[in-house]
mmCIF file of C-alpha atoms in Angstrom:
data_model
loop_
_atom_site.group_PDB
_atom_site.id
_atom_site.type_symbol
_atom_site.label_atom_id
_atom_site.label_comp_id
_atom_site.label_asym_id
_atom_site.label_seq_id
_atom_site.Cartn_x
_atom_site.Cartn_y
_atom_site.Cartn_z
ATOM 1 C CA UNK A 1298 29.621 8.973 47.535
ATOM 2 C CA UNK A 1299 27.825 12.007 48.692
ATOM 3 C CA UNK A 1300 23.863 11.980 47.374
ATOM 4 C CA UNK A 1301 21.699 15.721 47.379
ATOM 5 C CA UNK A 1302 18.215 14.315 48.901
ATOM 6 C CA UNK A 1303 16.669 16.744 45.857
ATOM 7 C CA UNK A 1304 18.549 15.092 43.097
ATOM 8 C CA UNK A 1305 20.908 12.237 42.530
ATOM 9 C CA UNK A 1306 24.503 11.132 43.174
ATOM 10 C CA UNK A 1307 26.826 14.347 43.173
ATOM 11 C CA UNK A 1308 30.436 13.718 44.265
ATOM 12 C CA UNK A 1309 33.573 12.549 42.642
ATOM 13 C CA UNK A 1310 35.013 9.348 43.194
ATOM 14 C CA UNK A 1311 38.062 7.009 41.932
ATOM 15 C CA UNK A 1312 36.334 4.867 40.516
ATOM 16 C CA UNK A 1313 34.108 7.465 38.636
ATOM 17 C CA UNK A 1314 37.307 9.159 36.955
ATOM 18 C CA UNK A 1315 38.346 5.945 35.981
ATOM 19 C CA UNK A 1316 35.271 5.262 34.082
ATOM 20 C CA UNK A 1317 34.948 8.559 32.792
ATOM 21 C CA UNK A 1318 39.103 7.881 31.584
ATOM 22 C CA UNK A 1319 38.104 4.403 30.057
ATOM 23 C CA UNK A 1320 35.222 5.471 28.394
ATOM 24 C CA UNK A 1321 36.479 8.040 26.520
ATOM 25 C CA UNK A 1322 39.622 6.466 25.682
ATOM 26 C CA UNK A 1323 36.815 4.034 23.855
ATOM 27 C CA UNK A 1324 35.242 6.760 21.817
ATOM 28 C CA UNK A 1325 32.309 7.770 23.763
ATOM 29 C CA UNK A 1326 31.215 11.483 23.376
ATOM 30 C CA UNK A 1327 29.643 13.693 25.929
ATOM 31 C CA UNK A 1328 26.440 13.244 24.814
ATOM 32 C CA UNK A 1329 26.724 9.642 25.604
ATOM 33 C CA UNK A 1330 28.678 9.784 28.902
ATOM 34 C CA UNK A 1331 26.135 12.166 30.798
ATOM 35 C CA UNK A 1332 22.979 10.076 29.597
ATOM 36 C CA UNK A 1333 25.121 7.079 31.551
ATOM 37 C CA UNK A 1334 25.272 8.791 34.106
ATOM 38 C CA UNK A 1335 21.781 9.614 34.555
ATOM 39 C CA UNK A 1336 20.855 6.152 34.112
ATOM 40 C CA UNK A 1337 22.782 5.064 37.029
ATOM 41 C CA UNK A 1338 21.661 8.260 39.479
ATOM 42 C CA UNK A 1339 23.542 11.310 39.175
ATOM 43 C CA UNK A 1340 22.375 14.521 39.483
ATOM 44 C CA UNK A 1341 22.192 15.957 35.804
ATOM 45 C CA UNK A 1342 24.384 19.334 36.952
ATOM 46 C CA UNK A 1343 26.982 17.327 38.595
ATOM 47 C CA UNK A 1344 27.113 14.964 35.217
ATOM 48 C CA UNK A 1345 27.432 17.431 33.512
ATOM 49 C CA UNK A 1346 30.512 18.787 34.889
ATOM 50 C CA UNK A 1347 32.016 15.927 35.403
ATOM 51 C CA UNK A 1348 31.932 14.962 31.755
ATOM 52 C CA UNK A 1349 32.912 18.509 30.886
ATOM 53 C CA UNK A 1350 35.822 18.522 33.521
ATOM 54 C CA UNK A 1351 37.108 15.030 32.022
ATOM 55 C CA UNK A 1352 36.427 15.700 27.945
ATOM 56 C CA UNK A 1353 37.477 19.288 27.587
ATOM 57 C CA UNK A 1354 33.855 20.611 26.558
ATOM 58 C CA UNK A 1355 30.508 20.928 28.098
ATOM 59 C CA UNK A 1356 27.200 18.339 26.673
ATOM 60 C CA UNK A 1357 23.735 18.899 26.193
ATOM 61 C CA UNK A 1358 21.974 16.451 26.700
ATOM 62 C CA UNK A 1359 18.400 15.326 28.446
ATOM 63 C CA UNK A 1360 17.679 12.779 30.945
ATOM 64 C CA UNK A 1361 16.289 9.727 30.013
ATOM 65 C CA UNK A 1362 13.988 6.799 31.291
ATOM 66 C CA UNK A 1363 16.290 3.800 30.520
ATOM 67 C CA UNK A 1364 18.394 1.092 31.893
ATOM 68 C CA UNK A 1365 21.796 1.498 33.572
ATOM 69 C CA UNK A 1366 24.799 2.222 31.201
ATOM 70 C CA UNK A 1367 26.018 -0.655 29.105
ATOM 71 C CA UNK A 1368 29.993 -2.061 28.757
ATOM 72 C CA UNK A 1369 29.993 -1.854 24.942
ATOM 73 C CA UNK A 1370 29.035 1.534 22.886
ATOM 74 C CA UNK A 1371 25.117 1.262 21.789
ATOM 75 C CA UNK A 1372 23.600 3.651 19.295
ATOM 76 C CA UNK A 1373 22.586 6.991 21.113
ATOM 77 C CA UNK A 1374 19.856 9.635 19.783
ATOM 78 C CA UNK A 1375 20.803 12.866 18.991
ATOM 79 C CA UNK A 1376 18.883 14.889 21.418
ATOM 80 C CA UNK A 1377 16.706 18.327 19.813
ATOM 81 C CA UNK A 1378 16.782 20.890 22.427
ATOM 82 C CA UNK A 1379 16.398 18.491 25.444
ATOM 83 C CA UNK A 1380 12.988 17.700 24.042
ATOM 84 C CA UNK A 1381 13.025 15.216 21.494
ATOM 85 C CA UNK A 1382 15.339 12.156 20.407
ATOM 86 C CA UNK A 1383 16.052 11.742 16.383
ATOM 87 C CA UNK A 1384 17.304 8.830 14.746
ATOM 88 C CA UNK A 1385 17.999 9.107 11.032
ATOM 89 C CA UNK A 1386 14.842 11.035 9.951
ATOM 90 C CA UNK A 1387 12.891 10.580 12.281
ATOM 91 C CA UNK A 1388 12.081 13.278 15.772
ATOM 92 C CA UNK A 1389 10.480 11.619 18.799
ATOM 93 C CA UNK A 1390 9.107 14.561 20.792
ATOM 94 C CA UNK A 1391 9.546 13.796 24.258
ATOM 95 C CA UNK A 1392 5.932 14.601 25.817
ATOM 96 C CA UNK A 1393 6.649 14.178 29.693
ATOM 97 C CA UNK A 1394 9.542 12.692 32.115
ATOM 98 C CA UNK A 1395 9.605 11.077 35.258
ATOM 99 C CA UNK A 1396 13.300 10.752 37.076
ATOM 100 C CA UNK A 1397 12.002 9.128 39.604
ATOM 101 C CA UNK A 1398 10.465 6.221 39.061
ATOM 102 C CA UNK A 1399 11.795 6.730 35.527
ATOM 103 C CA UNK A 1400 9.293 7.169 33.008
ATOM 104 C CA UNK A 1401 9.610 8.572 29.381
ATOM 105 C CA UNK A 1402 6.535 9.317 27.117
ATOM 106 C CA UNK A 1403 7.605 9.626 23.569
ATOM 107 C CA UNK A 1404 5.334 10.558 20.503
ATOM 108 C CA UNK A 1405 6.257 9.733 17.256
ATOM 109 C CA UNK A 1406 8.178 6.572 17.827
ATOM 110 C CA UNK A 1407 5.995 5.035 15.070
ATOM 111 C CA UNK A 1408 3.941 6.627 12.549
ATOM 112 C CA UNK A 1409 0.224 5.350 11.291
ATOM 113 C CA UNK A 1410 1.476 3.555 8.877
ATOM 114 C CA UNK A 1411 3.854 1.293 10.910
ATOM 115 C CA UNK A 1412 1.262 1.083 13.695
ATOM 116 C CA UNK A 1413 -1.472 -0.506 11.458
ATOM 117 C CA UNK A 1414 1.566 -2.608 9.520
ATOM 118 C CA UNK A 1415 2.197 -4.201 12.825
ATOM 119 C CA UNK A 1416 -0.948 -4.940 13.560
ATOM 120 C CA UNK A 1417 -1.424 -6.209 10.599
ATOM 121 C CA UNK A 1418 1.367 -9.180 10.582
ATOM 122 C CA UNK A 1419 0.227 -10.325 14.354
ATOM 123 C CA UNK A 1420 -3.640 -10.934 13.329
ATOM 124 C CA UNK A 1421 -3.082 -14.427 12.396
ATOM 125 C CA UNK A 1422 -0.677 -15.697 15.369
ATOM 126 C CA UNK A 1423 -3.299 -14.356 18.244
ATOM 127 C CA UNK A 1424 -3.776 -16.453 21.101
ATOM 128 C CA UNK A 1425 -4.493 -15.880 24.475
ATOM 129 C CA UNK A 1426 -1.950 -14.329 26.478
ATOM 130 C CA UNK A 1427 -0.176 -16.474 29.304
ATOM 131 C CA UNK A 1428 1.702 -14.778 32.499
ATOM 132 C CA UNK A 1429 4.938 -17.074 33.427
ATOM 133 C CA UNK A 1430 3.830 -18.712 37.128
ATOM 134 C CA UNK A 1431 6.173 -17.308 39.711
ATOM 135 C CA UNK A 1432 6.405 -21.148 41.094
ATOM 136 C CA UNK A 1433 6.620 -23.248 38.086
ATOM 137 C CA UNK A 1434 8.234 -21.060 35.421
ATOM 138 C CA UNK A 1435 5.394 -21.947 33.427
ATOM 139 C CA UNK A 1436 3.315 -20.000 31.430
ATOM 140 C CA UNK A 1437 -0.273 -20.060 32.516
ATOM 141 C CA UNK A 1438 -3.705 -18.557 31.652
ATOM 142 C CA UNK A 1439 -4.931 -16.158 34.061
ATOM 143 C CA UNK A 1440 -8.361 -13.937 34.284
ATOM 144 C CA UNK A 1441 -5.977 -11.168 35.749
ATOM 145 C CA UNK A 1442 -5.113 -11.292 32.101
ATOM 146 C CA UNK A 1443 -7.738 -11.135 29.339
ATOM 147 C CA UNK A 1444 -5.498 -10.168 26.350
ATOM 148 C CA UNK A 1445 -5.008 -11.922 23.249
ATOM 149 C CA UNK A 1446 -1.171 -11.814 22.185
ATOM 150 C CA UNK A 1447 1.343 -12.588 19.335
ATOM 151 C CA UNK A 1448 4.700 -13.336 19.693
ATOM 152 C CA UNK A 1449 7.678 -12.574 17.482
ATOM 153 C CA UNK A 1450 11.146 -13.304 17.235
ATOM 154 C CA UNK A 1451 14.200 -10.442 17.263
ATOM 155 C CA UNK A 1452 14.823 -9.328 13.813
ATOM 156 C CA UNK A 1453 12.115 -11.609 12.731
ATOM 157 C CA UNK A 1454 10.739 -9.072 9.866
ATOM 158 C CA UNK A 1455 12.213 -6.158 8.170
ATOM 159 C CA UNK A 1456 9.656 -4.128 9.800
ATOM 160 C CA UNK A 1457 10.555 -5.414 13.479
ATOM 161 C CA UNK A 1458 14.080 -4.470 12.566
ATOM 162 C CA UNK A 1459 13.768 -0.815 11.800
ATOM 163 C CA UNK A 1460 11.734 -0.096 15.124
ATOM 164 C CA UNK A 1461 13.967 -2.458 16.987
ATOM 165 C CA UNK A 1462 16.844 -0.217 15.907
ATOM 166 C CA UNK A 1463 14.947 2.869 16.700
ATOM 167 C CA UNK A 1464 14.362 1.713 20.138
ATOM 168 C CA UNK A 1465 17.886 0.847 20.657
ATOM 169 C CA UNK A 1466 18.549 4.482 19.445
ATOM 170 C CA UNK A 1467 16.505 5.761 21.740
ATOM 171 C CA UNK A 1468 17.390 4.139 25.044
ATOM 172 C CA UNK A 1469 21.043 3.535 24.359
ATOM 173 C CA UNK A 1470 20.154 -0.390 25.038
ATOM 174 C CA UNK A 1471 21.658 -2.895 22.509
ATOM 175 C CA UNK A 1472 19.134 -4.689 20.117
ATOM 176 C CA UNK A 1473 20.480 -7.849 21.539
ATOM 177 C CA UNK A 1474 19.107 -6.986 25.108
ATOM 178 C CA UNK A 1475 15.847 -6.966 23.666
ATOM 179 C CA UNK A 1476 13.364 -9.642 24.222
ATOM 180 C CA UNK A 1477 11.060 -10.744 21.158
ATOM 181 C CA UNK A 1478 7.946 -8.102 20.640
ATOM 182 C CA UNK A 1479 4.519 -8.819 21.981
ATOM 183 C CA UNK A 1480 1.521 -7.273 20.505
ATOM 184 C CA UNK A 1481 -1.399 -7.410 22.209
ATOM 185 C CA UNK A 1482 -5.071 -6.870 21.782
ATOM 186 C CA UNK A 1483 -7.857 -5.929 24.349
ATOM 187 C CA UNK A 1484 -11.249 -5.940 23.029
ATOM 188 C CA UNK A 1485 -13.997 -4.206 25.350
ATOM 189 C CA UNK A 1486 -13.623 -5.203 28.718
ATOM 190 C CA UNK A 1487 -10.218 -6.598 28.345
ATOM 191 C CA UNK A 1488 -7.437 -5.415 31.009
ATOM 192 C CA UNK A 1489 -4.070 -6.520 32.585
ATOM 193 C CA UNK A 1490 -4.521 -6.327 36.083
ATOM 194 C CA UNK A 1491 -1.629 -4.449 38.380
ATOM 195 C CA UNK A 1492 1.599 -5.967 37.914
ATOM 196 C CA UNK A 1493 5.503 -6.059 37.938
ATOM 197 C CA UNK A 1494 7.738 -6.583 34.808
ATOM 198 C CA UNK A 1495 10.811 -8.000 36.451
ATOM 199 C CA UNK A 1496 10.852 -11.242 38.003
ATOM 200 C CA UNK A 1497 11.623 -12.071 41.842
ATOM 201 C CA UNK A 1498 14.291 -14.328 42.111
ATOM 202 C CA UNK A 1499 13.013 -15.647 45.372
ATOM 203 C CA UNK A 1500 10.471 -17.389 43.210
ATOM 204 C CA UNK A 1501 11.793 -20.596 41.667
ATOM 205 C CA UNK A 1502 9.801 -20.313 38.559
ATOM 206 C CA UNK A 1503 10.492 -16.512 38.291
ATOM 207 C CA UNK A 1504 14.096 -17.527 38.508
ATOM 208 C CA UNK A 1505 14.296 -19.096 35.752
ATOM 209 C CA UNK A 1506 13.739 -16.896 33.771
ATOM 210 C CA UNK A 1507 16.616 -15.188 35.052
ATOM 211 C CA UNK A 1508 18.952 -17.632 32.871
ATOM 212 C CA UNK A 1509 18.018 -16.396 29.482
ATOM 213 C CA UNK A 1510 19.391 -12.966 29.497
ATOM 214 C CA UNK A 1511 19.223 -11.858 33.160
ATOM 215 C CA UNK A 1512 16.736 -9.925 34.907
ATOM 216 C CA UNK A 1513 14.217 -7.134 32.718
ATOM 217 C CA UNK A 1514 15.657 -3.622 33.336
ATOM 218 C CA UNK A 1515 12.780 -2.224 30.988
ATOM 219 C CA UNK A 1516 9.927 -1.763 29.253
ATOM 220 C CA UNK A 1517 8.423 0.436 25.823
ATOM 221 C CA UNK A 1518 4.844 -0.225 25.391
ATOM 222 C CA UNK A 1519 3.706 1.239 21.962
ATOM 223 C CA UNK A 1520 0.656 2.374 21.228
ATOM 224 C CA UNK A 1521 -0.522 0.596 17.512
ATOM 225 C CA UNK A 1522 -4.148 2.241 18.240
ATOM 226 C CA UNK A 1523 -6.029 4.878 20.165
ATOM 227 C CA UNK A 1524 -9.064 3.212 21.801
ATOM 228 C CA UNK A 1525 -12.462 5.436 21.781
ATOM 229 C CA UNK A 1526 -12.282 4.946 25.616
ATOM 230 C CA UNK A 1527 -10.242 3.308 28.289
ATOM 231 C CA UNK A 1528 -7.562 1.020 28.144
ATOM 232 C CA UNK A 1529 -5.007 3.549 29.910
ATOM 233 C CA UNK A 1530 -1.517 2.762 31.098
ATOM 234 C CA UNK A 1531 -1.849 3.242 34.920
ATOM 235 C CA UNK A 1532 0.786 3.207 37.351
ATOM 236 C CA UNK A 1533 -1.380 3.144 40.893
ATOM 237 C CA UNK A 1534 1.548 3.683 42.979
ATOM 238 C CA UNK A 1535 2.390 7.120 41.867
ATOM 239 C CA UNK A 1536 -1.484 7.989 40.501
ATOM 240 C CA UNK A 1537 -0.552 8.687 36.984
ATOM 241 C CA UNK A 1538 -2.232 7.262 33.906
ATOM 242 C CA UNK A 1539 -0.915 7.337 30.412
ATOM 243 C CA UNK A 1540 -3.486 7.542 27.595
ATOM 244 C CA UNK A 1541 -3.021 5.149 25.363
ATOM 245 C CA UNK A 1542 -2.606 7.698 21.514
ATOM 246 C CA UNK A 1543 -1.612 5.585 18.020
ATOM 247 C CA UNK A 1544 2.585 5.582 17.448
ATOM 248 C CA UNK A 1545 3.341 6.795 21.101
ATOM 249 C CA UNK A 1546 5.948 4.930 23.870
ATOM 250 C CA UNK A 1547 5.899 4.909 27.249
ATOM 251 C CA UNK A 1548 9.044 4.009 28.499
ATOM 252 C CA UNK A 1549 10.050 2.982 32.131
ATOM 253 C CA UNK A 1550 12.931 1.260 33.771
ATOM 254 C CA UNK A 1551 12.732 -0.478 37.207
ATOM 255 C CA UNK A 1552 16.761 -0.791 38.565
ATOM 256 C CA UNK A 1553 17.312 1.976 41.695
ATOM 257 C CA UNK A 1554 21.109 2.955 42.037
ATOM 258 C CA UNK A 1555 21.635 0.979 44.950
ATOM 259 C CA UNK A 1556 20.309 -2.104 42.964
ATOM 260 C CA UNK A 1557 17.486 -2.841 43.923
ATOM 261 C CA UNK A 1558 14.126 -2.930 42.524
ATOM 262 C CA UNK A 1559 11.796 0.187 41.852
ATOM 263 C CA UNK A 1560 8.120 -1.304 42.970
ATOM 264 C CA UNK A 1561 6.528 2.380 42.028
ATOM 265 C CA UNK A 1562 6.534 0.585 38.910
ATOM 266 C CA UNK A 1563 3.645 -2.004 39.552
ATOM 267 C CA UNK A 1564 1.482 -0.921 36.501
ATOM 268 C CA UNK A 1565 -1.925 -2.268 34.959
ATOM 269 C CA UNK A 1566 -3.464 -1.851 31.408
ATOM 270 C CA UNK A 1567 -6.894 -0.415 32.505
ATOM 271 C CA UNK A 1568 -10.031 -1.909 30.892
ATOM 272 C CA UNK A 1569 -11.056 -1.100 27.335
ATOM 273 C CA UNK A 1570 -14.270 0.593 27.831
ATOM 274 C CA UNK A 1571 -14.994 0.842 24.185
ATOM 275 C CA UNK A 1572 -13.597 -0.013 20.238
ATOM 276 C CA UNK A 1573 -10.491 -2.223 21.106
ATOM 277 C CA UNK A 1574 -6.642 -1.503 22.351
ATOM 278 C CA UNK A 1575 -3.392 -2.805 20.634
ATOM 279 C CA UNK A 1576 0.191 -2.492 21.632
ATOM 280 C CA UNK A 1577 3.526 -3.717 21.502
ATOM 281 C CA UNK A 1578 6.147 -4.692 23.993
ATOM 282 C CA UNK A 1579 9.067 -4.643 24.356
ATOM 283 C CA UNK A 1580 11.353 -5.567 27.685
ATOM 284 C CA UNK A 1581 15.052 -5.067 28.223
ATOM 285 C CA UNK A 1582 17.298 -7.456 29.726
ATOM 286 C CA UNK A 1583 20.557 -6.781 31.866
ATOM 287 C CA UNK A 1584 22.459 -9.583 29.403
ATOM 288 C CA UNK A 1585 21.709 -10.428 25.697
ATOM 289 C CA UNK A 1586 18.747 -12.255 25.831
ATOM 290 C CA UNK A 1587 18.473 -15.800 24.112
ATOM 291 C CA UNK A 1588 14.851 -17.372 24.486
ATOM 292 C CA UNK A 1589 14.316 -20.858 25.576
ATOM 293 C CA UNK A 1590 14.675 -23.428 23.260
#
């Protein structure tokens, strides 16, 4: 498969028609099968007319920072002009977009009234956040780490629901895939120093993880607040920081097309410099995720 050093993948193959054949044999629209493409590499042009070649009509249809494409049909957003998702009634302007690493910042994803409502229901469970040890599996306390954290369950409240739907809407990943939210709170000071989201499965306790839905392919951080100062999303590898504004996502996925791992992702949570930060995660797994009994 022939690859333009400018863009992505951008020749036919075998097995390509056959997907495209099998796909929409299953119902999948244009929309859908060019956003699966990008997701695994190709260059948008060539998707394009490869969809169009195999359907009978052209898409529209923007890029998107997400995981590879998925064997069963997921919700997909109906995209405004290339610049914006909407599900149901709701438009997600889409405010910048990185193809490489891929990185989506969405506002809108949550309005101020679902920011503070989530808030709101994690007060009470907040304890100190733990990082999983890469030897032990366990999950330890760390001053790389200063957050305090609440966890939830999938589908856990009505609330959770909705935006866990929306998010599925938006990146075309099942709800299932989905681990639990975490919302998090940095106070003045606080930070997450410069790390990775996927685990190494060289590490035995990093491998573990691996069992419970296979490895992260993503993660949304929402924004529930917007700090007076600090407490920026910062990606040092690639020297861009996302400010951290009330009901926007950043959204970035870590799989390359050749499989392996995209380390331009290593990303920190700067310190709070003043009021306090809150957010919510949210990471994608390859498999349906079950958590650990």
């Amino acid at each position: 498969m022939k690859r333009d050093s400018r863009a992505g993948y951008c020749a036919s193959s075998p097995e390509l028609e056959h997907w495209l054949t099998r796909h929409i044999a299953q119902g999948f629209d244009a929309e859908s099968l060019v956003l699966s493409m990008l997701r695994s590499g190709y260059d948008a042009a060539f998707a394009r007319h490869a969809v169009s070649a195999a359907i009978g009509h052209p898409p529209a249809v923007a890029s998107a920072a997400a995981p590879a494409p998925v064997a069963k049909a997921a919700a997909t957003p109906t995209v405004t002009g290339g610049n914006a998702f909407r599900h149901k009634d709701r438009e997600m302007p889409i405010l910048f977009r990185l193809d490489s690493p891929r990185i989506l910042l969405l506002q809108n994803l949550l309005d101020d009234a679902e920011c503070d409502a989530v808030v709101a229901l994690a007060r009470d469970r907040l304890q100190r956040s733990p990082v999983v040890n890469p030897d032990t599996g366990d999950e330890n306390l760390i001053d790389a780490r200063t957050s305090m954290g609440a966890m939830f369950q999938v589908g856990e409240h009505a609330l959770l629901q909705r935006i866990e739907a929306r998010i599925a809407a938006v990146t075309g990943w099942p709800v299932e895939h989905g681990e639990g939210f975490q919302v998090l709170n940095y106070k003045p000071g606080g930070e997450y120093q410069p790390h990775f989201d996927f685990f190494n499965p060289k590490r035995p306790g990093e491998a573990r993880q691996l069992r419970v839905g296979g490895q992260r392919v993503a993660t949304m951080v929402i924004y529930l607040n917007s700090p007076a100062s600090g407490g920026a999303t910062a990606f040092p590898r690639i020297g861009l920081e996302v400010a951290p504004v009330k009901g926007n996502a950043v959204l970035f996925s870590y799989g390359l097309p050749d499989g392996a791992l995209d380390e331009r992702t290593l990303h920190a949570g700067l310190p709070v410099e003043a009021g306090e930060k809150w957010i919510a995660t949210k990471w994608l797994r390859e498999h349906p995720y079950r958590s650990r009994g």
